[in-house]
Coordinates of C-alpha atoms and ligand atoms in Angstrom, one line a residue:
X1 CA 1.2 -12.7 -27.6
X2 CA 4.3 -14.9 -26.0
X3 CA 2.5 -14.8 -22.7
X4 CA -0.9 -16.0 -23.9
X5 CA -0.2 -19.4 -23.3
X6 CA -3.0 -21.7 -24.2
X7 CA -4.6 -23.2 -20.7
X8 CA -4.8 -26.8 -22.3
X9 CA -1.5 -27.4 -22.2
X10 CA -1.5 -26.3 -18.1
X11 CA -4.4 -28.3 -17.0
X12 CA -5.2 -29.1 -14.2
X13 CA -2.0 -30.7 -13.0
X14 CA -0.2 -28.0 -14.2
X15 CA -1.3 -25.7 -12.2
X16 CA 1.0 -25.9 -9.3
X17 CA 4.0 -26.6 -11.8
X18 CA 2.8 -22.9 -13.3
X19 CA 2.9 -21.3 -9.5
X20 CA 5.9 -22.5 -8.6
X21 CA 7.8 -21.8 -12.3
X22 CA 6.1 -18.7 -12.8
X23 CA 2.8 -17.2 -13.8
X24 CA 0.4 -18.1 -17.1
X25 CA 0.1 -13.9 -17.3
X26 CA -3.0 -13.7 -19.5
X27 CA -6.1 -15.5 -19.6
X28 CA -6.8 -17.6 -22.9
X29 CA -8.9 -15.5 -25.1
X30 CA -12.4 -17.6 -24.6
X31 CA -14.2 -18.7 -27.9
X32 CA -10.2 -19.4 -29.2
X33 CA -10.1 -22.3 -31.4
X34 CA -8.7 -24.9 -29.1
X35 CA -9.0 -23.4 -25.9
X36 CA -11.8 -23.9 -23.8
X37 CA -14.5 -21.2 -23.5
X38 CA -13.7 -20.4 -19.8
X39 CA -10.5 -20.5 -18.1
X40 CA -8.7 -20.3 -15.1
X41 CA -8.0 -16.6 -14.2
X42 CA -3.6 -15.8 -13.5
X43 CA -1.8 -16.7 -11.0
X44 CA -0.7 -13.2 -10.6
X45 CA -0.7 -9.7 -12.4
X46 CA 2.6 -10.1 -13.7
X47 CA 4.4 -7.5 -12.1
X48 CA 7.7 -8.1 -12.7
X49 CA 9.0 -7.9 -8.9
X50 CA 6.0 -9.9 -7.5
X51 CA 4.9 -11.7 -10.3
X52 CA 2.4 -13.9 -7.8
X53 CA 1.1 -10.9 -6.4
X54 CA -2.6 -10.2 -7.3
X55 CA -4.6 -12.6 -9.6
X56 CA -6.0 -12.4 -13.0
X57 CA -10.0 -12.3 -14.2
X58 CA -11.3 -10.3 -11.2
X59 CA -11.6 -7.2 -10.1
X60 CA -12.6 -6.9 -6.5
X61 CA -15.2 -4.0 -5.4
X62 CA -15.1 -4.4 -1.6
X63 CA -13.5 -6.3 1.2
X64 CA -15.8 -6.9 4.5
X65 CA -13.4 -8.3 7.1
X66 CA -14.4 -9.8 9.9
X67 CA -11.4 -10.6 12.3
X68 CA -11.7 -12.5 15.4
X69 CA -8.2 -12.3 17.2
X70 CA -6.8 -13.2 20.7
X71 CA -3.0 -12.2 21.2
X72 CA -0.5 -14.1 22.8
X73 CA -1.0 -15.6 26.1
X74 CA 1.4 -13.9 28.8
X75 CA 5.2 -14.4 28.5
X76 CA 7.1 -16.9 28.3
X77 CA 4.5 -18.5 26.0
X78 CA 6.0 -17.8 22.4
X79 CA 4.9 -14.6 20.4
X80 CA 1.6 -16.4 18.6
X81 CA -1.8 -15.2 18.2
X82 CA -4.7 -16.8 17.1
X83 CA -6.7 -15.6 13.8
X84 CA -10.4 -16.3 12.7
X85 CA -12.0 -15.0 10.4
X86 CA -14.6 -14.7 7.3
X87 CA -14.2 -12.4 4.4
X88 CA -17.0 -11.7 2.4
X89 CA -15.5 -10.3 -0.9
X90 CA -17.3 -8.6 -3.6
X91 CA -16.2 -9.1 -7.0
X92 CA -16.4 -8.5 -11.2
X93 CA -15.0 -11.5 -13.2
X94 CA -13.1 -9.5 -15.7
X95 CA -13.1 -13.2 -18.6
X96 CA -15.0 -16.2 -18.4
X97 CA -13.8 -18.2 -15.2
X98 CA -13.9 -21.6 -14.3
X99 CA -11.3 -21.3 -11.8
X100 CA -9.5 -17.9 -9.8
X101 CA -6.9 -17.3 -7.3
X102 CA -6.6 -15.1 -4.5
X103 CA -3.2 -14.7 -2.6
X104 CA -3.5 -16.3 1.1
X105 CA -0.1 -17.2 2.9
X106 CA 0.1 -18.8 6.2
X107 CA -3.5 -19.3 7.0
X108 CA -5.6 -22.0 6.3
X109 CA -9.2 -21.6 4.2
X110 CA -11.3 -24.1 5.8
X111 CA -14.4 -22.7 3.8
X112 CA -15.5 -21.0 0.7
X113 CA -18.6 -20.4 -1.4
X114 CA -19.1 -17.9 -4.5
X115 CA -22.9 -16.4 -5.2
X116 CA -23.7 -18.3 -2.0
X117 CA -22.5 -21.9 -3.3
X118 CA -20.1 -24.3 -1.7
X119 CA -17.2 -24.2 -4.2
X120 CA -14.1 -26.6 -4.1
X121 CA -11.0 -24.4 -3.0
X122 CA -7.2 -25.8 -2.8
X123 CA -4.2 -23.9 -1.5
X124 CA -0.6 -24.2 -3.3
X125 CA 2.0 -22.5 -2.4
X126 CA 0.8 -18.9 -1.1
X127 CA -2.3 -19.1 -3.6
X128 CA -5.9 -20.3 -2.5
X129 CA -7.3 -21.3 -6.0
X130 CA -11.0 -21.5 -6.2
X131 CA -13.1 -23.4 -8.7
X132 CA -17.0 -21.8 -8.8
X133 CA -19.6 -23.7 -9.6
X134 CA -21.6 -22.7 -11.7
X135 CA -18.6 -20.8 -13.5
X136 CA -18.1 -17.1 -14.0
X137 CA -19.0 -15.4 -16.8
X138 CA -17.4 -11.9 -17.5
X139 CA -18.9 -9.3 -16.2
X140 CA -20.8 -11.0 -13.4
X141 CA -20.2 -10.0 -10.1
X142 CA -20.7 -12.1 -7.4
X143 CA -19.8 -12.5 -3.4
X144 CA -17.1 -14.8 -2.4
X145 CA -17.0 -15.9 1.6
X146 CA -13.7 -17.4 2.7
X147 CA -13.6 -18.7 6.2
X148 CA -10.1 -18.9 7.5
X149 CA -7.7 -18.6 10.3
X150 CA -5.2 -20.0 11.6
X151 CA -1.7 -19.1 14.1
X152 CA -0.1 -15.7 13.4
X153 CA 3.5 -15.3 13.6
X154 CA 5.9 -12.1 12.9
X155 CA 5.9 -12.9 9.1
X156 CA 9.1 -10.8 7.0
X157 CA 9.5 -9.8 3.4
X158 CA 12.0 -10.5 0.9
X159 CA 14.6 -8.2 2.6
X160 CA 13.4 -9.9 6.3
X161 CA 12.1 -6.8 7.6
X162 CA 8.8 -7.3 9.9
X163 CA 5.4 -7.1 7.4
X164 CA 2.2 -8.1 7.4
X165 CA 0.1 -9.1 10.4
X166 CA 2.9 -8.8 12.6
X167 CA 2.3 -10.4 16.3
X168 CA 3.0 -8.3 19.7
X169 CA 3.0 -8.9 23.0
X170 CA -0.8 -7.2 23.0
X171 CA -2.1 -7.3 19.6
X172 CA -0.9 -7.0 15.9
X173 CA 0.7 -4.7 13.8
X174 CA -1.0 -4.9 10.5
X175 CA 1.5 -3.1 7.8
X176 CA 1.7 -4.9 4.7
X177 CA 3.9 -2.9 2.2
X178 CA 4.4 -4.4 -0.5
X179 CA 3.2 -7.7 -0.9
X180 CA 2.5 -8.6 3.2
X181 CA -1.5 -8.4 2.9
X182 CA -2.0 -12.4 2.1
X183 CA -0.7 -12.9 5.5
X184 CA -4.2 -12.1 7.0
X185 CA -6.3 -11.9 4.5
X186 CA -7.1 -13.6 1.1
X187 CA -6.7 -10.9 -1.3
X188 CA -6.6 -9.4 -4.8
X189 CA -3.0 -8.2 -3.9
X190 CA -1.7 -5.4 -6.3
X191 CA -2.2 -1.8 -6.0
X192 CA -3.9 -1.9 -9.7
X193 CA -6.7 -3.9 -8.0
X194 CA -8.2 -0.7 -5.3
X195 CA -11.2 -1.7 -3.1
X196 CA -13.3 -0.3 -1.0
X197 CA -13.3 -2.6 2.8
X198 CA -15.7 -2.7 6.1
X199 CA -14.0 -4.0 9.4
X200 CA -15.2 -5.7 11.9
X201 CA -12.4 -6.9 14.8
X202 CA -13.4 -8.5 17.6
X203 CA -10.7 -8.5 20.6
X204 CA -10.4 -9.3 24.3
X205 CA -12.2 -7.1 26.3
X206 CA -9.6 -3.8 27.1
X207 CA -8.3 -3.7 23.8
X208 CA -8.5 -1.5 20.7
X209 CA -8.4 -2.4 16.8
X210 CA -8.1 0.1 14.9
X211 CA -8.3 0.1 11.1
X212 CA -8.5 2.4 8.2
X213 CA -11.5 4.9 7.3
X214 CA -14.4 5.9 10.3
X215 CA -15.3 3.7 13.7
X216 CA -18.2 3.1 13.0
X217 CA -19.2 1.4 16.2
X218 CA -17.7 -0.8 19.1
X219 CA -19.9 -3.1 21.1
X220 CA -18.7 -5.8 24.2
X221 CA -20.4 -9.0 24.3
X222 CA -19.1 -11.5 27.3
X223 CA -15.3 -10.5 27.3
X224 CA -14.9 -9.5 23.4
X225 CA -15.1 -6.0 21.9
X226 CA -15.9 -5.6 18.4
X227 CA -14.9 -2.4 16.5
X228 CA -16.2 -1.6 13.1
X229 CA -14.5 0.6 10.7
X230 CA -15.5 1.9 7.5
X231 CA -13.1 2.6 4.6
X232 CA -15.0 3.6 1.7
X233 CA -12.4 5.3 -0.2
X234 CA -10.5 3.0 -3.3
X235 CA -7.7 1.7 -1.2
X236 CA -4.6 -0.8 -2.2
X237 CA -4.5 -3.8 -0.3
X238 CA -1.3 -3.1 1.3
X239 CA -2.4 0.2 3.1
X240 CA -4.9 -1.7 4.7
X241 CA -4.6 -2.3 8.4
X242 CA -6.1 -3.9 11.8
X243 CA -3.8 -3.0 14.2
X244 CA -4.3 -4.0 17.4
X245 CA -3.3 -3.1 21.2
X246 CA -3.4 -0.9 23.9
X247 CA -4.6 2.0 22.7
X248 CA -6.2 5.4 23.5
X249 CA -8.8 6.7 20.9
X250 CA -7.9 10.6 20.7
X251 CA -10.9 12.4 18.4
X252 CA -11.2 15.9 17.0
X253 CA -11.3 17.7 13.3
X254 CA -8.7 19.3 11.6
X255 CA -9.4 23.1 10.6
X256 CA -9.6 21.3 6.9
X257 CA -12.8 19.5 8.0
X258 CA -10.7 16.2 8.1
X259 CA -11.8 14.0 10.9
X260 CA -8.8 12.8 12.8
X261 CA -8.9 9.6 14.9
X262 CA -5.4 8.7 16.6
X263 CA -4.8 5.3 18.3
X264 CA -2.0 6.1 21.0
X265 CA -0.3 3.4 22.9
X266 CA -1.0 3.5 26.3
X267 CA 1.9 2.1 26.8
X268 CA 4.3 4.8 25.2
X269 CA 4.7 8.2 27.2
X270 CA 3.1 11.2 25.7
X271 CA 6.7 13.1 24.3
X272 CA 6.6 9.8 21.7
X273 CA 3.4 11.1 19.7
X274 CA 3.3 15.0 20.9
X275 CA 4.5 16.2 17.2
X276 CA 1.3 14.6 15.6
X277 CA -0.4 18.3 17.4
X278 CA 0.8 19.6 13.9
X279 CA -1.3 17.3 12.0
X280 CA -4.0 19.7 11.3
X281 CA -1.4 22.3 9.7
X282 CA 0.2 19.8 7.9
X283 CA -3.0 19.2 6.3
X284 CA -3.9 22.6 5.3
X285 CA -0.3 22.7 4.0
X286 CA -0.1 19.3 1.9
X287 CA -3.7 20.7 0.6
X288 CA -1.9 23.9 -0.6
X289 CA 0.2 21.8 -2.7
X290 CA -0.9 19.0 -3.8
X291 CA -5.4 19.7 -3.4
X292 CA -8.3 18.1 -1.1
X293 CA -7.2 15.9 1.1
X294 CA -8.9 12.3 -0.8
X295 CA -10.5 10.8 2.1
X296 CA -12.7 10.6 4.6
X297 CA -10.7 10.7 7.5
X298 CA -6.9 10.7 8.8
X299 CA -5.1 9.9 11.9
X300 CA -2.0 8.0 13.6
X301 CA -1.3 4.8 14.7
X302 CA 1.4 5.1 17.4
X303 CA 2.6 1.0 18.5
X304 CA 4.5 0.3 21.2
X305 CA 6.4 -2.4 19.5
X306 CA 8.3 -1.4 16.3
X307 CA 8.5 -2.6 12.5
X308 CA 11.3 -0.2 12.3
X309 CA 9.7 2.1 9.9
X310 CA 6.5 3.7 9.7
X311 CA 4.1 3.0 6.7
X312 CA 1.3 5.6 5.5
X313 CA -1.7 2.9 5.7
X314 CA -4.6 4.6 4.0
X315 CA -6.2 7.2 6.1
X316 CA -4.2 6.1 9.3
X317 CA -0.5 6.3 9.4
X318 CA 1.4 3.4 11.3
X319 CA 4.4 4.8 13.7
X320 CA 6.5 2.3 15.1
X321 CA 7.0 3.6 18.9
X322 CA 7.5 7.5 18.2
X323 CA 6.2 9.8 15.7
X324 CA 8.4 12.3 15.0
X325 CA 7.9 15.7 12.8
X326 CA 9.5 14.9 9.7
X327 CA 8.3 11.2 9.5
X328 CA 4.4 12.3 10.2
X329 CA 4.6 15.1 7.6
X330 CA 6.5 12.4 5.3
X331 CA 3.3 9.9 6.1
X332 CA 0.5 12.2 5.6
X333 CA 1.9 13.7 2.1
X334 CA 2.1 10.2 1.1
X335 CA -1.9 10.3 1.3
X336 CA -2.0 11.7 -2.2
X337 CA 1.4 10.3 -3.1
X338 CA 1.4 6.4 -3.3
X339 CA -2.4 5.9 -1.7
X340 CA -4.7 7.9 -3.4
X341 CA -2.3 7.9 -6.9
X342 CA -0.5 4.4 -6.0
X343 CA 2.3 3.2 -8.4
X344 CA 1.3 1.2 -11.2
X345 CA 4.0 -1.2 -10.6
X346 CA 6.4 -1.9 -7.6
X347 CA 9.3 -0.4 -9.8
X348 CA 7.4 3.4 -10.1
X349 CA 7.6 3.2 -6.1
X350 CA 10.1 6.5 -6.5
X351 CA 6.9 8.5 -7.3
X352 CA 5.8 7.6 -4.0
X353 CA 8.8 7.9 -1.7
X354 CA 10.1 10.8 -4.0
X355 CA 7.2 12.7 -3.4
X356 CA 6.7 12.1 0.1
X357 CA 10.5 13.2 0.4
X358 CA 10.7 15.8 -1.1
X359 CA 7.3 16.6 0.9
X360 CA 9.0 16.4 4.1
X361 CA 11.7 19.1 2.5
X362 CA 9.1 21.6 1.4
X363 CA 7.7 21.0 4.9
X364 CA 11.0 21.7 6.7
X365 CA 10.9 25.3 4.6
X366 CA 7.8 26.4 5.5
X367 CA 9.1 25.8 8.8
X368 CA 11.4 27.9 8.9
X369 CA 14.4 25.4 8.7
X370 CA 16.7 24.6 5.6
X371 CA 14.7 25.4 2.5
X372 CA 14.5 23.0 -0.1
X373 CA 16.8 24.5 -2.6
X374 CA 19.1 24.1 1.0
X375 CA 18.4 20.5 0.8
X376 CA 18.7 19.4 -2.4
X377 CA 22.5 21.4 -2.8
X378 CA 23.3 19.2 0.4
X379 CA 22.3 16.3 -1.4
X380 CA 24.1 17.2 -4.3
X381 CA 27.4 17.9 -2.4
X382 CA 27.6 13.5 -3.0
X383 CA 30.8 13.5 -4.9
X384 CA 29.6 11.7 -8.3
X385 CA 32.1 8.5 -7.3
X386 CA 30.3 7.8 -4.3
X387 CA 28.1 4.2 -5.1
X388 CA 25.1 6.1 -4.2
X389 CA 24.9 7.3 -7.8
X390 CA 25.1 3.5 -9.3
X391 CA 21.4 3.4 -8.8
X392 CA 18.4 3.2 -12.1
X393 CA 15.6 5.1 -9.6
X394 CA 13.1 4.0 -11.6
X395 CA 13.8 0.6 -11.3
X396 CA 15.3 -0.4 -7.6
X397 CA 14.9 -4.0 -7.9
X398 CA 13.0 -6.0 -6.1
X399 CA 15.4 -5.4 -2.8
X400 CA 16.1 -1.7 -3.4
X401 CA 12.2 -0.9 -3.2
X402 CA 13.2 0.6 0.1
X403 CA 16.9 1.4 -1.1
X404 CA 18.0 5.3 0.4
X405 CA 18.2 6.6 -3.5
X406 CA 14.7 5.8 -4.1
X407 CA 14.1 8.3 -1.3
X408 CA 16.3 10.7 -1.9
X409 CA 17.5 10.8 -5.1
X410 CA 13.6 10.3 -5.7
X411 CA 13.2 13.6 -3.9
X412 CA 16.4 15.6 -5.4
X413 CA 14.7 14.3 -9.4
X414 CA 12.1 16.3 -8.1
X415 CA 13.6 19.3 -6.8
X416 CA 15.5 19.4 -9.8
X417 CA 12.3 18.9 -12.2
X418 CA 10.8 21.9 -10.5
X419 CA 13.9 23.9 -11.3
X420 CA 13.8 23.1 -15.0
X421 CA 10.3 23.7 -15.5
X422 CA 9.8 26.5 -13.1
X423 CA 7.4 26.8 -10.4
X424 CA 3.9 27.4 -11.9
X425 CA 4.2 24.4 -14.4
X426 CA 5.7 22.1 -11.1
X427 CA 3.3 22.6 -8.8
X428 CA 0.5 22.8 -11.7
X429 CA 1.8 19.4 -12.3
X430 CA 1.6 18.6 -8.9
X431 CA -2.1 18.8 -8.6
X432 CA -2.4 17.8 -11.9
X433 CA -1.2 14.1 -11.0
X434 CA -3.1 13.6 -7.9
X435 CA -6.2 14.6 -9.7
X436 CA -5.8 12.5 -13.4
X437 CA -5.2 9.4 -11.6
X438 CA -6.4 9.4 -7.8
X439 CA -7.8 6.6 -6.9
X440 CA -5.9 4.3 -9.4
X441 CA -2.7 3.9 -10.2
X442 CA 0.2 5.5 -12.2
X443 CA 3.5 5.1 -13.9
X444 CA 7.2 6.9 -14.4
X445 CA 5.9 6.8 -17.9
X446 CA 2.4 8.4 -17.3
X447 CA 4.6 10.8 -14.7
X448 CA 7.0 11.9 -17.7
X449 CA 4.4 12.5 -20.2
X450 CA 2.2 14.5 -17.8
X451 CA 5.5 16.9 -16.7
X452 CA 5.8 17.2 -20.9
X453 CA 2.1 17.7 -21.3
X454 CA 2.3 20.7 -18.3
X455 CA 5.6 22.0 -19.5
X456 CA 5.3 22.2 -23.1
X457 CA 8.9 20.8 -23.0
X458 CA 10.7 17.7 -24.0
X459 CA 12.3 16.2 -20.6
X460 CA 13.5 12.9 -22.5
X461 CA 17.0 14.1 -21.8
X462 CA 15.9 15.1 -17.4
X463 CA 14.0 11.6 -17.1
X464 CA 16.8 9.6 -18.6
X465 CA 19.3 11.2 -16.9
X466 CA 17.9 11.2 -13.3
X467 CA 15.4 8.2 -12.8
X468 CA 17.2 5.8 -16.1
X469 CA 21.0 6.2 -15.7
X470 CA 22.7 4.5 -12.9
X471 CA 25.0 7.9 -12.3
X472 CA 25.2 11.2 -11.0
X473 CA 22.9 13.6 -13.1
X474 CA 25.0 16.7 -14.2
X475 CA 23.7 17.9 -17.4
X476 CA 19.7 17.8 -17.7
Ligands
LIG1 N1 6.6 3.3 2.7 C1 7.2 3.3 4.0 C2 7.7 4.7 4.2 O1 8.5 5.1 3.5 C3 8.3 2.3 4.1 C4 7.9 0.9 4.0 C5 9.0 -0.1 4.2 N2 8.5 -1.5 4.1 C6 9.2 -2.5 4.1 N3 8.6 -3.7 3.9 N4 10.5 -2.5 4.4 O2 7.2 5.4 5.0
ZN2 ZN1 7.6 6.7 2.4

């Protein structure tokens, strides 16, 4: 097709031209006439609102980090930590490679060897490219070791919110929705790439990392503690984490079987993080709904500093100074909707924040408070001028990933689906979804055909008028 651009014409010196104008999508069939038999895998995965994001020609099986971090010296020195660190990444080439990218942005690779050979690596722009010798044939798997590091600073996204390894005054918050994980790793980064990852964080003696999936083990050698963490569930790069600071490890099991592991600032007083005592019920809830819980663990992250939003990293949900009811029951939903069935690209991510919505509505009812019928009327009471409605759901834009009709309206196309295809079929559908495509990825497409597949009824007319048209819904 248009986008299977013959490499020869790139070369090598066209590489960095192809970052910078955009990405050579596809990998040139190998064996073509004219094109050489191996290639160079994409700069990115094409999504069209981070086209950079991820990398072509691999698939990545598991992530062992190994983090060696010191936080900024007392104030006044300036907010600046210190990263080293090795990641051992195991991989499939998915064509015949002569050269791959991972995504790395604002640390420097100082070392690199694939199948245990020094290959040449070079970084251009926010892509380390890597040339293995001998090449990659598809199918192979192999284990790649980048050694890198560098300062770490309080990196932003495309709207400037805080992402990514963000520095504090005694650690790191590590929250890297959507495209913040390059800032401290190097990393397959799109959510249609899941992985499993292994942790090992070594800190100054007194503090805590804390990461996604089981501790494992801590140990103090000298004035450094290393904590291990294992994650063995498929996880997205961006709901990874490595958070780091002053915490307090609270353990117990939820009456689902779910171990819990909480990381509570010492710092923050207890009133910030004493709603997260209805974690376990939420959990028994969310299970009623939506099936198992997918993973081998759960548990909070409650920071002292904030992001200014709280993000449902896999298996440990970040809270930027408080945790508060609605926003834990919002985070833990989110578990099945958006980690364990992530979107497929960053323009589905209504089907996660929808969902996790429209989660915290049904919570609120079996509460006790406003019911969700309650909720969505309210929501409806928007007078159909109000700019609110000028708003394609399904796809936000690049800066409205985070917009309030992604969540609510998201929510509301929900509430209102339910309504048209009653009850049984909804919440048949409900489980349905988390359990055709957990632990991968999904679309408004695949979410459409699945409602018409439960349903037995044709929601052309629903989809197009809640998630495609930039108004107020009122015929569907
Ligand atoms: N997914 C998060 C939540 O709704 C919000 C993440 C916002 N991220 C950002 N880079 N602004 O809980
Ligand atoms: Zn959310």
């Amino acid at each position: 097709m248009s986008s299977r651009r013959p490499l020869l014409l790139l070369g090598i010196a066209g590489l960095a031209g192809a970052l910078v104008s955009g990405p050579s999508l596809a990998v040139a069939a190998p064996g073509e006439p004219g094109s050489p038999r191996y290639s160079e895998g994409a700069a990115g995965t094409g999504d069209p609102y981070f086209p950079l994001a991820g990398n072509g020609g691999i698939d990545v099986l598991h992530y062992a980090l190994d983090l060696d971090y010191t936080p900024p010296a007392a104030a006044p020195a300036p907010l600046e930590g210190r990263l080293d660190a090795v990641a051992t990444i195991d991989l499939v080439a998915t064509a015949d490679l002569d050269r791959f990218n991972l995504d790395l942005r604002g640390l420097t690779a100082t070392e690199v060897t694939v199948g245990g050979k020094p290959a040449r690596f070079e970084q251009i722009e926010n892509e380390l490219v890597i040339t293995p010798r001998p090449k990659l044939k598809a199918g192979a798997s192999t284990q790649v070791v980048i050694a890198y590091g560098g300062p770490t600073t309080r990196p932003t996204d495309i709207e400037g919110a805080l992402y990514g390894w963000v520095t504090t005054r005694d650690g790191a918050m590590v929250v890297s929705e959507p495209d913040g994980s390059p800032t401290w790793f190097p990393v397959n980064d799109h959510p249609t790439d899941k992985s499993s990852y292994s942790f090992e964080i070594t800190v100054p003696e007194g503090l805590v990392a804390v990461a996604n999936g089981l501790l494992t083990g801590s140990s103090t050698d000298g004035d450094r503690t290393t904590w291990s963490w294992d994650a063995p569930d498929p996880m997205a790069a961006y709901l990874a984490t490595a958070t780091v600071g002053n915490f307090v490890l609270d353990q117990y099991t939820a009456p689902n079987g779910t171990p819990i592991i909480d990381a509570l600032d010492a710092d923050r007083p207890a009133s910030a993080y004493a709603d997260l005592a209805l974690t376990g019920e939420m959990l028994t809830f969310f299970e009623s709904l939506y099936g198992p819980y997918p993973f081998n663990s759960y548990g909070a992250i409650v920071d002292d500093d904030s992001v200014g939003y709280a993000l449902e990293t896999q298996t440990r949900s970040f809270f930027s100074r408080n945790a508060r009811e609605g926003t834990i029951a919002h985070e833990l939903a989110h578990q099945w909707m958006g980690d364990h069935v992530s979107p497929e690209r960053w323009a589905d991510i209504w089907l996660n924040e929808g969902w996790a919505t429209y989660s915290e509505w049904m919570w609120d009812e079996y509460r006790g408070r406003d019911t969700a019928a309650e909720t969505f009327e309210a929501f409806m009471a928007t007078p159909a001028d109000d700019p609110e409605w000028d708003f394609v759901v399904a796809d936000p834009t690049p800066l409205g990933l985070f917009a309030g009709p992604v969540y609510d309206r998201g929510a509301a196309t929900l509430h209102a689906l339910r309504v048209k295809i009653g009850d049984e079929a909804f919440f048949e559908l409900a489980s349905a979804w988390v359990e055709r495509f957990g632990g991968g990825t999904a679309s408004t497409q695949d979410f459409a055909e699945l409602a018409e597949e439960v349903s037995g009824q044709n929601l052309d007319a629903f989809f197009d008028a809640w998630v495609y048209t930039p108004a107020k819904p009122t015929v569907w």
